[in-house]
Amino acid sequence: MSFQNPVFIPGPTNIPEHLRKACDMPTIDHRSPLFGKILHPARESVKKILKSNAAEIFIFPSSGTGGWETALTNTLSSGDKVLAARNGMFSHRWIDMCQRHGLDVQVVETPWGDGLPADRYEEILSADMNHEIKVVLATHNETATGVKSDIGAVRRALDAANHPAMLFVDGVSSIASMDFRFDDWGVDVAVTGSQKGFMLAAGLAIVGFSPKAMDATKTANLPRTFFDVHDMAKGYANNAYPYTPAVGLMNGLNQACIMLLDEGLENVFARHHRIAEGVRAAVKAWGLTLCAKEPEVYSDTVSAICTPKNFNATDIVTHAADKYGVAFGVGLGEVAGKVFRIGHLGSLTDVMALSGIATAEMCMVDLGLDVKLGSGVAAAQNYYRNNTTAA
Ligand SMILES: *Cc1c(COP(=O)(O)O)cnc(C)c1O
């Protein structure tokens, strides 16, 4: 078993050497100006990555799931109405969390492989004359299906219905890899984690709150302690947390943001798009299809690839790990056994992507699928040769 191969799971992603070292720190006083020199720049940089002037950034020692909980418990009260579409495992889990917190979720069942139905949102919001719906949830990138949704369209649906509900966006597998526009899209809470676009180990929940979401905290009555944003804000004012922060990871986050902003956000997004297009060229050459139904919803961070009927897609993942020491993602929930996933986000180059494509191809041939060795690799090579930028 090698630790040298890159992983192709859609998070946690590959950690650049520089960031691994940045996380490896001697102990410092976590209630001191020295910690403030890590904390404040990290929060400022995250704000830039969200493309926001307005957002207040909070970083919890948690994971993306804790970010969901931060969003809900700080802004909502028991019995509040929430509108959400279920189009994959991650939107499903956020809905489940709402229900467990005693929220009343109106669920729009949406085929797995489709994007969020902004038109259905508009109809439902327009019919909600008394403005009972307090929040609309939107999963920007459904990691289970490799589907990207149009958050701008969800904002337009809210505006067309003239509805005051807040817009909460799960950007765990999009932020820092695909374009995200907190201010332009009128996002009220954005949620992400450290282990996907930020190229770090899991351990941080990263959230942005709009002024409107901060206002909602004043009346929200759901219980919250660990994830209370006001306790956190008080800590920040003193270069500290209400408890002990994950100092090493915070230092890593600060450095990750510097790396991303140095590369340039638009270049980061273009790199993800280029790598994804190469993977999609390979899928086409294999004669396979994506779970994502239309090109408009193709994700630039993960591809869920459908395998032929009567074939268990999970076998590819097991075989890749056993024989080649390479990790791909399994299908989750409704698409378990029907798809395998190639994660292509974070610290990744064309050359690394080619190794993943080559490995997936070997596995499929080993397992008897009708795929020609070299076909996907050649398709991706052709794409990368003709669309590359200087390394
Ligand atoms: C990974 C992921 C999550 C869950 O985050 P954790 O850090 O595992 O808690 C939530 N939403 C999406 C879209 C994800 O990809």
XYZ file of C-alpha atoms and ligand atoms in Angstrom:
406
model
C 0.000 0.000 0.000
C 1.443 3.327 -1.048
C 0.849 6.676 0.571
C 2.370 8.334 -2.492
C -0.573 8.095 -4.885
C -2.917 11.044 -5.096
C -6.490 10.410 -3.933
C -9.457 10.854 -6.266
C -12.167 11.012 -3.639
C -14.166 14.253 -3.608
C -12.811 15.188 -0.200
C -10.706 15.040 1.807
C -8.440 16.152 -1.010
C -4.688 15.967 -1.551
C -2.719 18.149 0.840
C 0.183 20.111 -0.669
C 3.474 19.650 1.175
C 3.565 23.339 2.060
C 0.191 23.122 3.798
C 1.077 19.947 5.678
C 4.077 21.755 7.099
C 2.017 24.845 7.897
C -0.304 22.716 10.058
C 2.629 21.246 11.986
C 3.245 23.929 14.587
C 4.659 24.260 18.071
C 2.080 25.183 20.689
C 1.342 28.882 20.969
C -0.905 30.758 23.353
C -4.281 30.557 21.635
C -5.485 33.659 23.489
C -2.826 36.056 22.317
C -2.002 38.580 19.604
C 0.184 35.861 18.038
C -2.916 33.730 17.415
C -4.659 36.860 16.131
C -1.992 37.049 13.405
C -3.293 33.729 12.095
C -6.994 34.164 12.836
C -7.697 37.591 11.387
C -5.885 37.216 8.040
C -7.518 33.790 7.567
C -10.991 35.303 8.076
C -10.201 38.216 5.737
C -8.977 35.826 3.018
C -12.014 33.556 3.313
C -14.165 36.640 2.751
C -12.280 37.328 -0.494
C -12.733 33.727 -1.595
C -16.490 34.059 -0.967
C -16.397 37.283 -3.041
C -17.986 39.217 -0.225
C -17.607 42.593 1.427
C -20.554 42.023 3.712
C -20.051 38.557 5.190
C -18.936 37.946 8.744
C -16.701 34.856 8.788
C -16.738 32.248 11.566
C -14.434 29.249 11.705
C -15.317 26.400 14.074
C -13.258 23.346 15.028
C -15.699 21.015 13.266
C -16.506 19.839 9.736
C -18.940 20.972 7.049
C -21.779 19.298 8.938
C -21.070 21.574 11.904
C -21.329 24.476 9.461
C -24.862 23.354 8.545
C -25.734 23.277 12.250
C -24.208 26.730 12.781
C -26.405 28.096 9.981
C -29.636 26.589 11.314
C -29.319 26.967 15.076
C -28.176 30.602 15.040
C -30.940 31.886 12.788
C -34.076 29.765 13.270
C -36.636 28.874 15.903
C -38.406 25.626 16.626
C -41.129 24.946 14.042
C -39.818 27.470 11.506
C -40.509 26.602 7.902
C -37.634 25.771 5.535
C -37.758 25.102 1.797
C -35.265 22.611 0.359
C -34.811 20.342 -2.645
C -33.487 16.816 -2.253
C -31.342 15.846 -5.253
C -28.582 13.825 -3.609
C -27.076 12.567 -0.364
C -25.794 15.909 0.905
C -29.004 17.869 0.387
C -30.742 14.884 2.027
C -28.522 15.083 5.099
C -29.064 18.826 5.558
C -32.832 18.252 5.342
C -32.515 15.455 7.896
C -30.622 17.814 10.214
C -33.414 20.419 9.897
C -36.005 17.808 10.811
C -34.012 16.619 13.810
C -33.914 20.230 15.011
C -37.710 20.463 14.890
C -37.893 22.580 11.744
C -40.752 22.159 9.278
C -39.130 21.346 5.946
C -41.011 21.562 2.677
C -39.026 19.133 0.537
C -39.031 19.354 -3.251
C -38.121 15.846 -4.398
C -35.805 16.261 -7.361
C -34.293 13.493 -9.516
C -30.723 12.631 -8.542
C -28.728 13.995 -11.467
C -30.789 17.193 -11.814
C -29.893 20.617 -10.457
C -31.995 22.568 -7.963
C -35.415 23.419 -9.435
C -35.355 27.238 -9.169
C -38.686 27.430 -11.030
C -40.378 25.193 -8.421
C -38.848 27.331 -5.680
C -40.360 30.402 -7.325
C -43.842 28.834 -7.492
C -43.714 27.743 -3.862
C -42.353 31.076 -2.648
C -44.968 33.014 -4.648
C -47.731 30.907 -3.080
C -46.361 31.575 0.420
C -48.286 34.836 0.830
C -47.744 35.044 4.602
C -43.993 34.578 4.247
C -43.917 31.578 6.534
C -40.836 30.166 4.816
C -37.865 31.571 6.702
C -35.022 29.959 4.786
C -34.340 28.418 1.394
C -31.579 25.800 1.420
C -29.437 25.250 -1.652
C -26.646 22.749 -2.160
C -24.372 24.461 -4.663
C -22.563 21.298 -5.672
C -24.171 17.914 -4.930
C -21.077 15.830 -4.272
C -23.031 12.573 -4.490
C -24.139 13.110 -8.087
C -21.571 15.572 -9.447
C -24.266 18.169 -10.035
C -23.695 21.912 -9.820
C -26.732 24.137 -9.308
C -27.337 27.719 -10.359
C -27.446 29.718 -7.126
C -28.004 32.965 -9.053
C -31.239 31.410 -10.360
C -32.353 30.574 -6.816
C -31.750 34.213 -5.853
C -33.778 35.347 -8.873
C -36.604 33.002 -7.796
C -36.668 34.635 -4.339
C -36.636 38.098 -5.883
C -39.297 37.274 -8.492
C -41.571 36.040 -5.694
C -40.689 39.166 -3.703
C -40.021 36.851 -0.774
C -37.922 37.821 2.264
C -36.672 34.295 3.114
C -32.951 33.927 3.708
C -30.793 31.908 1.309
C -28.417 29.357 2.875
C -25.926 27.707 0.553
C -23.910 24.543 1.132
C -20.683 25.253 -0.722
C -18.640 22.508 0.936
C -17.503 20.979 -2.363
C -17.555 24.172 -4.442
C -16.071 27.043 -2.440
C -12.401 27.661 -3.309
C -12.739 25.435 -6.415
C -15.689 26.854 -8.366
C -16.969 30.412 -8.664
C -18.949 31.425 -5.587
C -20.507 34.893 -5.281
C -21.775 35.551 -1.775
C -22.720 39.194 -2.355
C -23.923 38.984 -5.981
C -26.172 36.022 -5.234
C -27.512 37.548 -2.024
C -26.381 34.566 0.039
C -27.223 34.820 3.752
C -25.207 31.895 5.050
C -22.488 30.049 3.133
C -21.051 26.826 4.547
C -17.819 25.028 3.759
C -15.078 22.944 5.394
C -11.301 22.714 5.385
C -10.876 19.384 3.588
C -12.083 20.041 0.035
C -11.235 23.202 -1.924
C -8.989 24.416 0.908
C -6.748 21.335 0.528
C -6.390 20.657 4.272
C -7.294 17.833 6.616
C -10.855 17.804 7.924
C -11.382 19.763 11.116
C -12.719 23.234 10.319
C -16.255 24.392 9.561
C -16.041 27.681 7.699
C -19.167 29.847 7.454
C -20.085 33.317 6.240
C -23.103 35.195 7.663
C -24.744 38.167 5.919
C -25.958 41.151 7.990
C -29.499 39.792 7.527
C -28.468 36.400 8.949
C -26.745 38.186 11.861
C -30.014 40.033 12.502
C -31.914 36.742 12.543
C -29.683 35.508 15.401
C -31.400 38.017 17.708
C -34.739 36.218 17.632
C -33.685 32.614 16.867
C -34.475 30.282 19.742
C -32.987 26.946 18.687
C -30.516 25.775 21.356
C -26.874 26.430 20.538
C -23.701 26.533 22.601
C -20.629 25.242 20.755
C -21.802 26.846 17.486
C -23.017 30.188 18.889
C -21.730 32.893 16.545
C -21.960 35.634 19.190
C -19.754 33.709 21.616
C -17.374 33.233 18.707
C -17.434 36.928 17.766
C -16.641 37.884 21.373
C -13.680 35.516 21.287
C -12.407 36.968 18.018
C -12.443 40.478 19.492
C -9.826 39.181 21.960
C -7.697 37.188 19.467
C -9.284 34.019 20.795
C -12.112 31.481 20.674
C -14.713 30.751 23.350
C -12.769 27.480 23.698
C -9.566 26.027 22.287
C -9.100 26.533 18.531
C -7.376 24.076 16.163
C -4.359 26.375 15.868
C -2.352 24.262 13.412
C -5.285 23.888 11.035
C -5.991 27.606 11.287
C -2.392 28.296 10.269
C -2.887 25.861 7.394
C -6.066 27.662 6.369
C -4.303 31.001 6.369
C -1.580 29.559 4.110
C -4.129 27.777 1.879
C -5.895 31.076 1.285
C -2.592 32.733 0.383
C -1.922 29.930 -2.124
C -5.390 30.265 -3.687
C -5.286 34.054 -3.871
C -1.731 33.981 -5.284
C -2.820 31.590 -8.018
C -5.784 33.931 -8.573
C -9.354 32.799 -7.976
C -10.283 32.904 -11.647
C -7.206 30.786 -12.465
C -8.164 28.309 -9.739
C -11.655 27.997 -11.234
C -10.245 27.682 -14.772
C -7.863 24.937 -13.613
C -10.712 22.986 -12.043
C -12.778 23.394 -15.193
C -9.931 22.245 -17.430
C -9.164 19.188 -15.305
C -12.875 18.308 -15.157
C -13.239 18.633 -18.934
C -10.398 16.132 -19.392
C -12.137 13.669 -17.070
C -15.398 14.171 -18.963
C -13.621 13.557 -22.286
C -12.372 10.257 -20.840
C -15.845 9.249 -19.658
C -17.191 9.888 -23.142
C -14.390 7.862 -24.724
C -15.228 4.964 -22.396
C -18.771 5.033 -23.754
C -20.116 5.826 -20.283
C -22.345 8.630 -19.070
C -22.383 10.975 -16.109
C -25.057 10.916 -13.430
C -25.394 14.685 -14.038
C -28.041 14.986 -16.746
C -27.100 18.164 -18.635
C -23.812 19.914 -19.400
C -25.112 23.014 -17.545
C -25.056 21.053 -14.283
C -21.723 19.252 -14.759
C -19.605 19.758 -11.671
C -16.014 20.903 -12.017
C -15.044 19.237 -8.717
C -16.454 15.704 -8.950
C -17.763 13.390 -11.658
C -20.211 10.601 -10.774
C -19.906 8.049 -13.562
C -22.703 5.569 -14.326
C -21.659 1.993 -15.015
C -23.662 -0.475 -17.123
C -26.704 -2.257 -15.614
C -25.928 -5.477 -13.726
C -22.471 -4.185 -12.846
C -21.669 -3.062 -9.311
C -19.870 0.279 -9.629
C -18.492 -0.089 -6.105
C -16.325 -2.990 -7.376
C -14.234 -0.424 -9.260
C -13.537 1.459 -6.045
C -12.673 -1.685 -4.082
C -10.480 -3.024 -6.877
C -8.640 0.300 -7.331
C -7.796 0.355 -3.631
C -6.787 -3.326 -3.471
C -4.767 -3.643 -6.652
C -3.471 -0.135 -7.378
C -3.607 1.682 -4.028
C -5.761 4.444 -5.463
C -8.921 5.891 -3.910
C -12.066 6.758 -5.860
C -15.476 7.612 -4.379
C -18.323 5.125 -4.084
C -21.916 5.883 -5.002
C -24.027 7.051 -2.046
C -27.696 6.516 -1.219
C -29.940 6.137 -4.254
C -26.994 5.786 -6.618
C -24.990 3.306 -4.496
C -23.604 0.583 -6.796
C -24.737 2.538 -9.851
C -21.976 5.132 -9.997
C -18.384 5.558 -8.950
C -16.948 9.007 -8.436
C -13.742 10.664 -9.504
C -13.015 13.628 -7.281
C -11.033 16.293 -9.144
C -10.729 19.210 -6.773
C -8.159 20.868 -4.631
C -4.452 20.395 -5.195
C -4.524 18.732 -8.596
C -2.777 19.083 -11.951
C -3.528 17.730 -15.427
C -0.757 15.177 -14.916
C -2.227 13.934 -11.645
C -5.682 13.716 -13.244
C -4.225 11.558 -16.044
C -2.975 9.048 -13.466
C -6.483 8.770 -12.015
C -8.055 8.342 -15.423
C -5.481 5.664 -16.318
C -6.153 3.804 -13.060
C -9.942 3.888 -13.460
C -9.437 2.532 -16.963
C -7.243 -0.363 -15.780
C -9.843 -1.257 -13.150
C -12.696 -1.291 -15.640
C -10.744 -3.498 -18.044
C -9.691 -5.808 -15.175
C -13.349 -6.165 -14.180
C -14.457 -7.025 -17.704
C -16.192 -3.823 -18.745
C -16.180 -3.103 -22.457
C -13.661 -0.281 -22.247
C -10.571 0.043 -24.397
C -7.304 0.470 -22.510
C -5.912 3.903 -23.283
C -9.104 5.312 -24.749
C -9.992 7.637 -21.892
C -6.381 8.580 -21.270
C -5.944 9.541 -24.927
C -9.100 11.636 -24.914
C -7.946 13.485 -21.793
C -4.398 13.860 -23.157
C -5.786 15.453 -26.280
C -7.886 17.829 -24.256
C -5.038 18.804 -21.919
C -2.504 19.168 -24.770
C -4.750 21.651 -26.474
C -6.035 23.526 -23.453
C -3.081 23.735 -21.147
C -1.668 26.784 -19.427
C 1.941 27.166 -18.316
C 2.557 24.901 -15.305
C -18.380 16.871 2.177
C -19.683 17.566 2.113
C -20.441 17.861 3.263
C -20.106 17.326 4.620
O -19.030 17.880 5.169
P -18.236 17.148 6.349
O -17.040 18.011 6.399
O -17.988 15.747 5.965
O -19.080 17.275 7.573
C -21.580 18.612 3.125
N -22.008 19.021 1.929
C -21.340 18.736 0.807
C -21.877 19.223 -0.509
C -20.159 18.004 0.856
O -19.497 17.715 -0.269
